[in-house]
XYZ file of C-alpha atoms in Angstrom:
561
model
C 3.759 0.743 21.804
C 6.669 -1.843 21.315
C 5.822 -4.885 19.371
C 9.301 -5.527 17.629
C 11.480 -7.522 20.073
C 13.788 -5.444 22.002
C 16.970 -7.396 21.005
C 16.056 -6.967 17.275
C 15.677 -3.190 17.749
C 18.993 -2.948 19.650
C 20.860 -5.079 16.999
C 19.612 -3.244 14.010
C 20.030 0.255 15.574
C 23.681 -0.739 16.540
C 24.353 -1.877 13.197
C 23.072 1.429 11.735
C 20.289 -0.186 9.832
C 17.743 1.708 11.901
C 18.208 5.284 13.016
C 16.422 4.832 16.301
C 14.384 8.050 15.878
C 10.794 9.059 15.313
C 9.121 10.023 12.048
C 8.378 13.196 13.939
C 12.136 13.895 14.393
C 12.486 13.476 10.489
C 9.534 15.958 10.009
C 11.114 18.554 12.194
C 14.290 18.210 10.382
C 12.562 18.732 7.123
C 10.590 21.796 8.419
C 14.088 23.293 9.363
C 15.475 22.561 5.928
C 12.383 23.575 3.892
C 11.214 26.638 5.919
C 8.984 28.780 3.789
C 9.342 26.587 0.616
C 6.307 24.700 -0.425
C 5.716 21.324 1.079
C 2.311 19.868 0.325
C -0.157 20.452 -2.312
C -3.804 19.294 -2.581
C -5.324 17.869 -5.763
C -6.464 20.902 -7.716
C -9.775 19.214 -8.236
C -10.453 18.702 -4.605
C -13.415 20.870 -4.449
C -15.401 18.574 -6.796
C -14.554 15.648 -4.502
C -15.196 16.741 -0.885
C -16.389 20.397 -1.307
C -13.171 21.733 0.109
C -10.916 24.329 -1.633
C -7.580 22.925 -2.454
C -4.712 24.197 -0.219
C -1.001 24.674 -0.620
C 1.144 24.459 2.638
C 4.835 25.542 3.284
C 6.866 23.525 5.633
C 6.440 26.031 8.289
C 2.716 26.014 7.827
C 2.522 22.389 7.673
C 4.271 22.165 11.173
C 1.805 24.503 12.742
C -1.126 22.632 11.165
C 0.360 19.321 12.547
C 0.655 20.953 16.119
C -2.899 22.356 15.838
C -4.367 18.967 14.832
C -2.624 17.200 17.466
C -3.904 19.605 20.095
C -7.504 18.884 19.189
C -6.840 15.140 19.448
C -5.310 15.663 23.012
C -8.258 17.689 24.021
C -10.539 14.797 23.076
C -8.485 12.633 25.443
C -5.931 10.960 23.215
C -3.059 9.305 24.929
C 0.214 8.018 23.779
C -0.285 4.469 22.198
C -3.913 5.133 21.385
C -5.020 3.699 18.082
C -6.638 6.002 15.567
C -8.625 4.442 12.753
C -8.753 6.688 9.616
C -10.721 6.605 6.450
C -9.452 9.690 4.503
C -8.898 10.516 0.700
C -5.543 11.591 -0.358
C -5.641 15.131 0.676
C -3.508 17.198 3.098
C -5.800 16.037 5.855
C -4.485 12.421 5.538
C -0.822 13.608 5.601
C -1.443 16.037 8.568
C -3.113 13.066 10.503
C -0.291 10.859 9.916
C 2.327 13.390 11.075
C 0.126 14.272 14.001
C 0.032 10.671 15.194
C 3.776 10.368 14.733
C 4.283 13.519 16.816
C 1.972 12.286 19.669
C 3.114 8.762 19.816
C -0.321 7.438 18.664
C -0.874 4.431 16.319
C -2.451 5.396 12.973
C -4.486 2.531 11.194
C -5.474 3.945 7.708
C -8.075 2.118 5.572
C -9.189 2.620 2.108
C -11.952 4.833 1.009
C -13.957 2.014 -0.584
C -14.232 0.017 2.655
C -17.767 -0.335 3.930
C -19.411 -1.837 7.094
C -18.144 -5.391 6.184
C -14.573 -4.377 6.359
C -14.661 -1.613 8.998
C -16.666 -3.546 11.672
C -13.978 -6.380 11.266
C -11.127 -4.022 11.737
C -12.784 -2.128 14.723
C -13.308 -5.383 16.496
C -9.726 -6.435 15.845
C -8.060 -3.030 16.676
C -10.294 -1.431 19.225
C -9.399 2.016 18.129
C -9.863 5.158 20.450
C -11.014 7.257 17.476
C -12.261 6.929 14.000
C -11.265 9.823 11.804
C -12.949 10.435 8.396
C -14.700 12.992 6.223
C -18.331 14.020 6.142
C -18.591 12.928 2.413
C -16.362 11.991 -0.557
C -17.225 11.392 -4.329
C -20.900 11.172 -3.400
C -20.797 8.712 -0.412
C -21.982 9.648 3.145
C -18.886 8.744 5.244
C -20.294 10.730 8.175
C -23.336 8.385 8.387
C -21.251 5.344 8.001
C -18.961 6.579 10.635
C -21.892 7.121 13.288
C -22.884 3.606 12.590
C -19.365 2.340 13.257
C -19.112 4.469 16.340
C -22.354 3.064 17.746
C -21.247 -0.441 17.617
C -20.462 -1.958 21.170
C -17.095 -0.576 22.237
C -16.916 1.422 19.079
C -14.503 4.270 18.705
C -15.311 7.998 18.957
C -15.991 9.631 15.692
C -14.168 12.680 14.596
C -14.944 14.307 11.035
C -12.894 16.511 8.944
C -16.034 18.627 8.287
C -17.193 22.262 8.450
C -18.926 23.684 11.591
C -18.023 24.091 15.313
C -17.729 20.346 15.871
C -15.577 19.647 12.568
C -11.806 19.290 12.769
C -11.313 22.193 10.385
C -12.636 24.896 12.711
C -11.326 23.166 15.828
C -7.830 22.875 14.605
C -7.764 26.593 13.426
C -8.389 27.747 16.886
C -6.519 24.994 18.833
C -3.596 25.926 21.065
C -0.172 24.370 19.938
C 1.238 24.688 23.277
C -0.911 21.655 24.411
C 0.894 19.535 21.801
C 4.295 20.914 22.906
C 3.810 19.895 26.441
C 2.638 16.370 25.416
C 5.653 15.911 23.158
C 8.048 16.989 26.021
C 6.571 14.520 28.356
C 6.089 11.640 25.956
C 9.162 11.016 23.812
C 8.628 8.575 21.095
C 11.449 5.972 20.165
C 12.244 4.604 16.765
C 11.105 1.109 17.866
C 7.646 2.123 18.682
C 4.685 1.240 16.373
C 3.382 4.093 14.074
C 0.926 2.284 11.818
C -1.095 -0.748 11.331
C -1.925 -1.137 7.642
C -4.203 -3.814 6.230
C -3.305 -6.406 3.686
C -5.264 -9.342 2.018
C -3.805 -12.719 1.161
C -4.951 -16.274 1.215
C -6.862 -15.772 4.538
C -10.502 -14.837 4.397
C -10.128 -11.495 6.144
C -7.493 -8.606 5.996
C -4.391 -8.907 8.053
C -2.962 -6.128 10.266
C 0.677 -5.246 9.556
C 2.274 -3.038 12.207
C 5.209 -1.030 11.299
C 7.523 1.008 13.663
C 9.030 4.513 12.994
C 12.265 2.586 12.311
C 10.646 0.551 9.686
C 9.178 3.583 7.772
C 12.323 5.800 7.848
C 14.378 2.813 6.499
C 11.707 2.293 3.864
C 12.108 5.877 2.783
C 15.906 5.424 2.523
C 15.575 2.284 0.512
C 13.083 3.727 -1.969
C 15.032 7.003 -2.402
C 18.263 5.199 -2.936
C 16.735 2.311 -5.157
C 14.139 3.781 -7.371
C 15.853 6.803 -8.962
C 14.330 9.462 -6.776
C 16.805 12.384 -6.367
C 17.355 15.462 -4.097
C 15.287 18.227 -5.265
C 12.670 16.071 -6.816
C 9.001 17.226 -6.722
C 6.949 14.113 -5.899
C 3.346 13.192 -7.131
C 1.493 10.757 -5.148
C -1.490 9.315 -6.858
C -2.445 6.638 -4.225
C -4.066 7.214 -0.698
C -2.069 6.849 2.372
C -3.153 3.220 3.271
C -0.110 1.050 2.459
C 3.676 0.720 1.923
C 3.342 1.922 -1.751
C 2.026 5.455 -0.657
C 3.527 5.880 2.816
C 6.875 4.170 2.145
C 7.110 4.848 -1.546
C 6.416 8.530 -1.515
C 5.478 10.145 1.882
C 8.814 8.942 3.564
C 11.018 9.859 0.663
C 9.372 13.328 0.759
C 10.162 13.704 4.327
C 13.870 12.537 3.697
C 14.313 14.899 0.714
C 12.415 17.807 2.478
C 10.850 18.597 -0.841
C 7.204 19.148 -2.335
C 4.650 16.364 -2.382
C 1.781 16.807 -4.661
C -1.409 14.614 -3.807
C -3.952 13.093 -6.278
C -7.137 10.952 -5.508
C -9.065 9.279 -7.026
C -6.973 8.324 -10.062
C -7.950 10.511 -13.051
C -5.521 10.306 -15.955
C -6.171 13.861 -17.188
C -5.823 15.410 -13.670
C -2.586 13.219 -13.124
C -0.871 14.460 -16.478
C -1.907 18.070 -15.772
C -0.541 17.914 -12.176
C 2.913 16.757 -13.641
C 2.765 19.700 -16.067
C 1.605 22.381 -13.679
C 3.714 21.431 -10.563
C 7.011 20.549 -12.389
C 6.727 16.887 -11.038
C 9.990 14.860 -11.560
C 9.209 11.576 -9.822
C 5.979 9.613 -9.338
C 4.385 6.032 -9.335
C 1.982 4.707 -11.801
C 0.499 1.162 -12.495
C 1.799 -0.657 -15.701
C -1.650 -0.501 -17.237
C -1.521 3.307 -17.239
C 1.964 3.530 -18.640
C 1.018 1.014 -21.370
C -2.158 2.964 -22.277
C -0.248 6.229 -22.565
C 2.246 4.703 -24.860
C -0.471 3.420 -27.118
C -2.258 6.679 -27.342
C 0.544 9.073 -27.906
C -1.855 11.834 -28.736
C -2.709 12.177 -25.022
C 0.951 12.777 -24.207
C 1.411 15.134 -26.990
C -1.180 17.531 -25.527
C 0.704 17.960 -22.152
C 4.288 19.001 -21.159
C 5.682 16.497 -18.774
C 9.331 17.142 -19.676
C 10.235 17.677 -16.008
C 9.458 14.034 -15.250
C 12.521 11.798 -15.116
C 11.546 8.671 -13.370
C 8.220 6.512 -12.790
C 8.165 3.658 -10.485
C 5.740 0.853 -11.332
C 4.926 -2.663 -10.198
C 2.022 -4.947 -8.965
C 2.051 -6.654 -12.395
C 4.892 -7.802 -14.874
C 6.390 -4.992 -17.035
C 7.391 -5.344 -20.572
C 10.602 -4.412 -22.211
C 8.487 -2.493 -24.858
C 7.040 -0.356 -22.097
C 10.415 0.430 -20.401
C 12.129 1.221 -23.761
C 9.011 3.292 -24.952
C 9.253 5.509 -21.969
C 13.033 5.901 -22.218
C 12.637 7.175 -25.700
C 10.727 9.956 -24.147
C 13.585 10.599 -21.605
C 11.759 9.029 -18.797
C 13.193 5.885 -16.926
C 10.828 3.148 -15.415
C 11.879 1.580 -12.224
C 10.471 -2.042 -11.704
C 9.306 -2.404 -8.150
C 8.404 -5.746 -6.327
C 7.040 -5.194 -2.792
C 4.478 -5.785 -0.122
C 3.015 -4.269 3.099
C 5.005 -6.661 5.040
C 8.304 -4.944 3.904
C 9.409 -6.941 1.028
C 11.149 -4.861 -1.651
C 13.222 -5.373 -4.720
C 14.053 -2.539 -7.304
C 15.232 -2.716 -10.825
C 16.153 1.095 -11.673
C 18.146 2.529 -14.750
C 21.203 2.624 -12.448
C 21.053 -1.087 -11.196
C 19.572 -2.726 -14.414
C 20.323 -0.467 -17.550
C 19.193 -3.109 -20.134
C 15.552 -2.533 -20.863
C 14.651 -6.262 -21.328
C 16.441 -7.302 -18.183
C 14.852 -4.493 -16.217
C 11.286 -5.859 -17.089
C 12.221 -9.314 -15.972
C 15.012 -9.226 -13.408
C 15.639 -7.918 -9.972
C 18.944 -7.415 -8.289
C 19.462 -10.254 -5.786
C 19.697 -7.736 -2.914
C 20.724 -9.431 0.355
C 21.764 -12.646 -1.281
C 24.747 -14.516 0.009
C 27.808 -13.765 -2.083
C 26.424 -10.791 -4.014
C 27.692 -7.252 -3.994
C 25.393 -4.170 -4.612
C 25.988 -0.568 -3.854
C 22.485 -0.246 -2.554
C 20.849 0.546 0.846
C 18.522 -2.343 0.315
C 21.362 -4.799 -0.211
C 22.965 -3.455 3.141
C 20.080 -4.009 5.336
C 18.452 -7.155 3.937
C 18.998 -10.779 3.376
C 17.164 -12.998 0.607
C 17.076 -16.529 -0.659
C 15.023 -18.965 -2.781
C 13.469 -22.016 -1.248
C 11.827 -24.970 -2.982
C 8.296 -24.859 -1.764
C 7.916 -28.598 -1.817
C 11.097 -29.802 -0.258
C 12.144 -26.716 1.762
C 15.629 -26.935 0.270
C 17.535 -23.723 -0.452
C 18.061 -23.182 -4.251
C 21.355 -21.905 -5.268
C 21.655 -22.719 -8.942
C 20.030 -20.753 -11.957
C 16.864 -21.852 -13.570
C 14.901 -23.508 -10.709
C 11.858 -21.652 -9.481
C 11.504 -21.204 -5.506
C 9.710 -19.072 -3.182
C 11.460 -15.681 -2.367
C 12.105 -15.334 1.290
C 13.283 -12.044 2.710
C 14.881 -10.993 6.072
C 16.462 -8.028 7.567
C 15.634 -4.608 8.867
C 12.829 -3.802 6.197
C 10.569 -6.795 7.281
C 7.825 -6.474 9.743
C 7.919 -8.535 12.979
C 4.380 -10.104 12.830
C 0.644 -9.547 12.124
C -1.502 -7.577 14.657
C -2.684 -10.011 17.374
C -2.399 -13.069 14.978
C 0.085 -15.401 16.353
C -0.802 -18.257 14.036
C -0.620 -16.169 11.021
C 2.646 -14.726 12.055
C 4.131 -18.126 12.699
C 3.034 -19.358 9.258
C 4.480 -16.185 7.697
C 8.064 -16.770 8.679
C 10.352 -19.830 8.120
C 12.824 -21.497 10.596
C 15.543 -18.884 9.642
C 13.207 -15.953 10.506
C 12.749 -15.041 6.691
C 9.404 -13.765 5.615
C 7.593 -16.169 3.069
C 6.570 -13.677 0.308
C 4.440 -16.300 -1.491
C 6.065 -15.292 -4.916
C 8.192 -17.572 -7.102
C 11.513 -16.379 -8.527
C 14.432 -18.226 -10.044
C 18.063 -17.285 -10.167
C 18.978 -15.935 -13.645
C 21.778 -17.157 -15.788
C 23.565 -14.042 -14.772
C 23.623 -15.074 -11.053
C 23.415 -11.517 -10.083
C 19.711 -11.413 -10.612
C 16.393 -12.860 -9.591
C 13.682 -13.539 -12.376
C 10.079 -13.210 -11.425
C 8.083 -16.323 -12.204
C 4.802 -15.950 -10.721
C 2.729 -15.891 -7.459
C 2.429 -19.140 -5.322
C -0.183 -17.388 -3.170
C -3.795 -17.290 -4.270
C -4.351 -13.405 -3.929
C -5.887 -11.570 -6.776
C -4.200 -8.257 -7.744
C -6.626 -5.891 -9.346
C -5.307 -2.531 -10.074
C -2.476 -2.930 -7.816
C -4.856 -3.828 -4.837
C -4.576 -7.268 -3.126
C -7.881 -9.078 -2.867
C -8.342 -12.408 -1.023
C -10.377 -14.889 -3.137
C -11.137 -16.811 0.225
C -12.777 -13.765 1.699
C -15.304 -13.404 -1.194
C -15.863 -17.273 -1.242
C -16.961 -17.018 2.495
C -19.413 -14.214 1.675
C -20.844 -16.274 -1.167
C -21.408 -19.307 0.931
C -25.036 -18.291 1.673
C -25.903 -17.250 -1.994
C -29.503 -18.624 -2.469
C -28.893 -19.577 -6.177
C -25.680 -21.279 -5.645
C -24.642 -24.835 -4.402
C -21.059 -23.596 -4.104
C -18.955 -20.808 -5.635
C -15.239 -19.712 -5.743
C -13.474 -16.742 -6.818
C -10.291 -16.441 -9.029
C -8.329 -13.717 -10.796
C -8.313 -13.560 -14.681
C -5.834 -11.588 -16.739
C -6.743 -8.185 -17.823
C -4.638 -5.670 -19.901
C -5.771 -2.613 -18.035
C -6.020 -3.782 -14.289
C -3.732 -6.737 -14.376
C -6.500 -8.956 -13.047
C -10.352 -8.795 -12.713
C -12.370 -10.958 -10.423
C -14.396 -13.907 -11.796
C -16.723 -16.208 -9.882
C -17.218 -19.903 -10.907
C -20.624 -20.993 -9.569
C -22.392 -24.331 -9.259
C -26.080 -23.519 -9.704
C -28.895 -24.873 -7.591
C -31.325 -27.057 -9.584
C -33.884 -24.724 -11.398
C -31.844 -21.637 -10.898
C -30.240 -19.613 -13.655
C -27.922 -17.254 -11.760
C -26.577 -14.026 -13.371
C -23.590 -11.778 -12.321
C -26.112 -9.451 -10.908
C -27.265 -12.051 -8.379
C -23.649 -12.159 -7.072
C -22.970 -8.412 -6.970
C -26.188 -7.702 -5.335
C -25.645 -10.170 -2.560
C -22.351 -8.606 -1.908
C -23.632 -5.138 -1.915
C -26.251 -5.934 0.606
C -23.421 -6.971 2.908
C -21.665 -3.774 2.464
C -18.637 -5.263 0.805
C -16.161 -2.731 -0.923
C -16.999 -2.119 -4.516
C -13.631 -3.167 -5.841
C -14.175 -6.803 -4.333
C -17.168 -7.404 -6.312
C -16.850 -9.809 -9.210
C -17.078 -8.640 -12.749
C -17.526 -12.036 -14.492
C -19.534 -15.161 -13.920
C -18.955 -18.607 -15.282
C -21.307 -21.521 -14.540
C -19.563 -24.932 -13.828
C -20.881 -28.362 -12.997
C -18.432 -28.749 -9.858
C -15.311 -26.976 -8.421
C -12.082 -28.931 -8.736
C -10.905 -29.862 -5.198
C -7.858 -31.796 -3.898
C -7.962 -34.725 -1.508
C -8.167 -32.253 1.375
C -11.254 -30.815 -0.125
C -9.572 -27.365 -0.953
C -10.511 -25.666 -4.109
C -7.541 -25.906 -6.682
C -7.724 -22.375 -7.824
C -5.063 -22.783 -10.514
C -7.127 -25.461 -12.254
C -10.268 -23.523 -11.690
C -8.751 -20.340 -13.153
C -7.887 -22.285 -16.387
C -11.439 -23.512 -16.542
C -12.859 -19.970 -16.111
C -10.535 -18.439 -18.760
C -11.448 -21.182 -21.147
C -15.213 -20.273 -21.021
C -14.977 -16.465 -21.122
C -15.723 -14.934 -24.398
C -12.916 -13.741 -26.770
C-alpha cells in the first residue's frame, strides 16, 4: 500500500534520506548479525499479567517465530496490504506481530490496551481492518469478550487471540509451516515506500487521527534516534511503553533492529519492576517520563537499593525538564536526553553530546534543519525547520519572538488516514507540518527554546488526550447545561484532566456523575477526569468557541491548594 507520493519517495531515496528497503530486510540483517545471542526478553512479571510464562528469544528463535506467526495469518487468508488491528500488551507477542506484518507486507494498526468500545468502534469503522488481534485477558480485563463484540459489528474484523487452546495463536503458531511464509515473501516483495503502520494520535479534533508511516519512515526514525539520543552500539535497551506510537516503535524497537542488540520489554509501568529489570538485564539505555525521573531523585533510598550502574542514558520528554533533574542524574553517571516529538514524525533531541550544559539541555533544542545552521546529526541532514508567527504567518528569524515550530523533510508523515481536510490543515504552504508547539530562537541562535503548546491537547503521563473528544461525550450529561475539559498541571503526570461544568438548576453535580457517564460509554479510563469545578458559564470567543486558556486559569484558581 503506497500513500506517500511517488515523487517524494524517489527524491528522498535518491538523496539517501531513505534506504528504500523494508523493516523486514532490517530484521533479517539483525538476525544474521545476532545469531544465537539474546534478542528479545519478556517482562519477568508477565505471568501475573496475562498468565503466560515470560520468554527469552535469541535472534534465530525470533526469526523462526515471526515466520510461524506469519504463516498462521496467511492460513487465515491474509493478503498483502490487509490491515491488522492489534490491541496487545508490551510482550514478545506484540513485537512478533509487528515483525510478521512487516514481513508479509501487511499494515499494522496498534492501539492502547485501555481502549474500550468507544475508541475501538470508531477505529474499526475508519480502518476496515481484516483482523483484530488481541489477548484473552490482561490485568483483569476480558479482552476476548470485547474482541468478540468488535468482531460482531457490521463489517467487523475477524478476531484472532493470543490465547491457549487449539484455536489460540500460541498453539497454532507452534505447529505452523514456515515454508508458507517463505513462498508469500518471495512472491510479494515489500518496498520501503509502502505503509507499515497506522498509529493513532489525539489533538484538537474530537476523535483520534490515524497516522500512516512507511517502512522508510520507521527505519529513518530509528537512525535519527540512535544518532541523536545517545544510544550506542552494544546497548541493551529497556522499552517501558507498549508498541502503539512513535515513542516505543521509533524510539526503541527500530534502534534495537539497527543495533542488533537485546530489547527488554515492560508493561504496565511499575517502578520496582523497571529498576529490577535494569539491574538484572544490564540495561544501558531506556526512556522514562520526567515525573518518574524526578521522583527517583527525590527518593534516593529507592535508587540505593538497586544496582543500575550499567545505565548510561535515559531519554525523556512529553513535559518540560529541569536543569536540576538533568544535573542530578549526571552526578549519578547517567545522562538525560531531552526529546521533543510526535507521532507525525516531529523530532528534536538535546543530548549530552549536542547540548552539554545541563541548564541549556533542559530548555533548548538544536535547530536541526534550520537554514544557515550546521549540525553533525542525522536529524539535521534529513529535515527542515522554521518558526512562523501564528497570527501573521510571517517567518521568524530573530531571537526572542515566539512562533509555531514547523517541520519538513524525510521524518514527517504525508497525511492522516482518509482525512484530506485534516491533512490540508496540518501542513502549511511550504509543505511543513504545523506542530502546534511554540518555540523561540534563543540568544545563541543555534538553539530553539520551548515556550509552550499552541494546541489544546492535554498531555497526561505522556499520552495525548483531546479535550474536544471529552467535551462531545459530556454534551448529554443530565446534570449539566454545558461542560468543557482542560488540563491542569501535575508534578507526577505533567497534567491531569479537569472538567468545568455549568450545572442545571436544582442539580449538585459531583465528579462521580461525570466519570460514571463516561464509563457507561466505554471510554478509556485514562480519559476520565479527576477533578470537577462548577462555573456559572464557559468563556467563549465571538465564534462561540470555548477559550480553554482562560478557562484553565479559572479552573486552577478554584482548585484546592
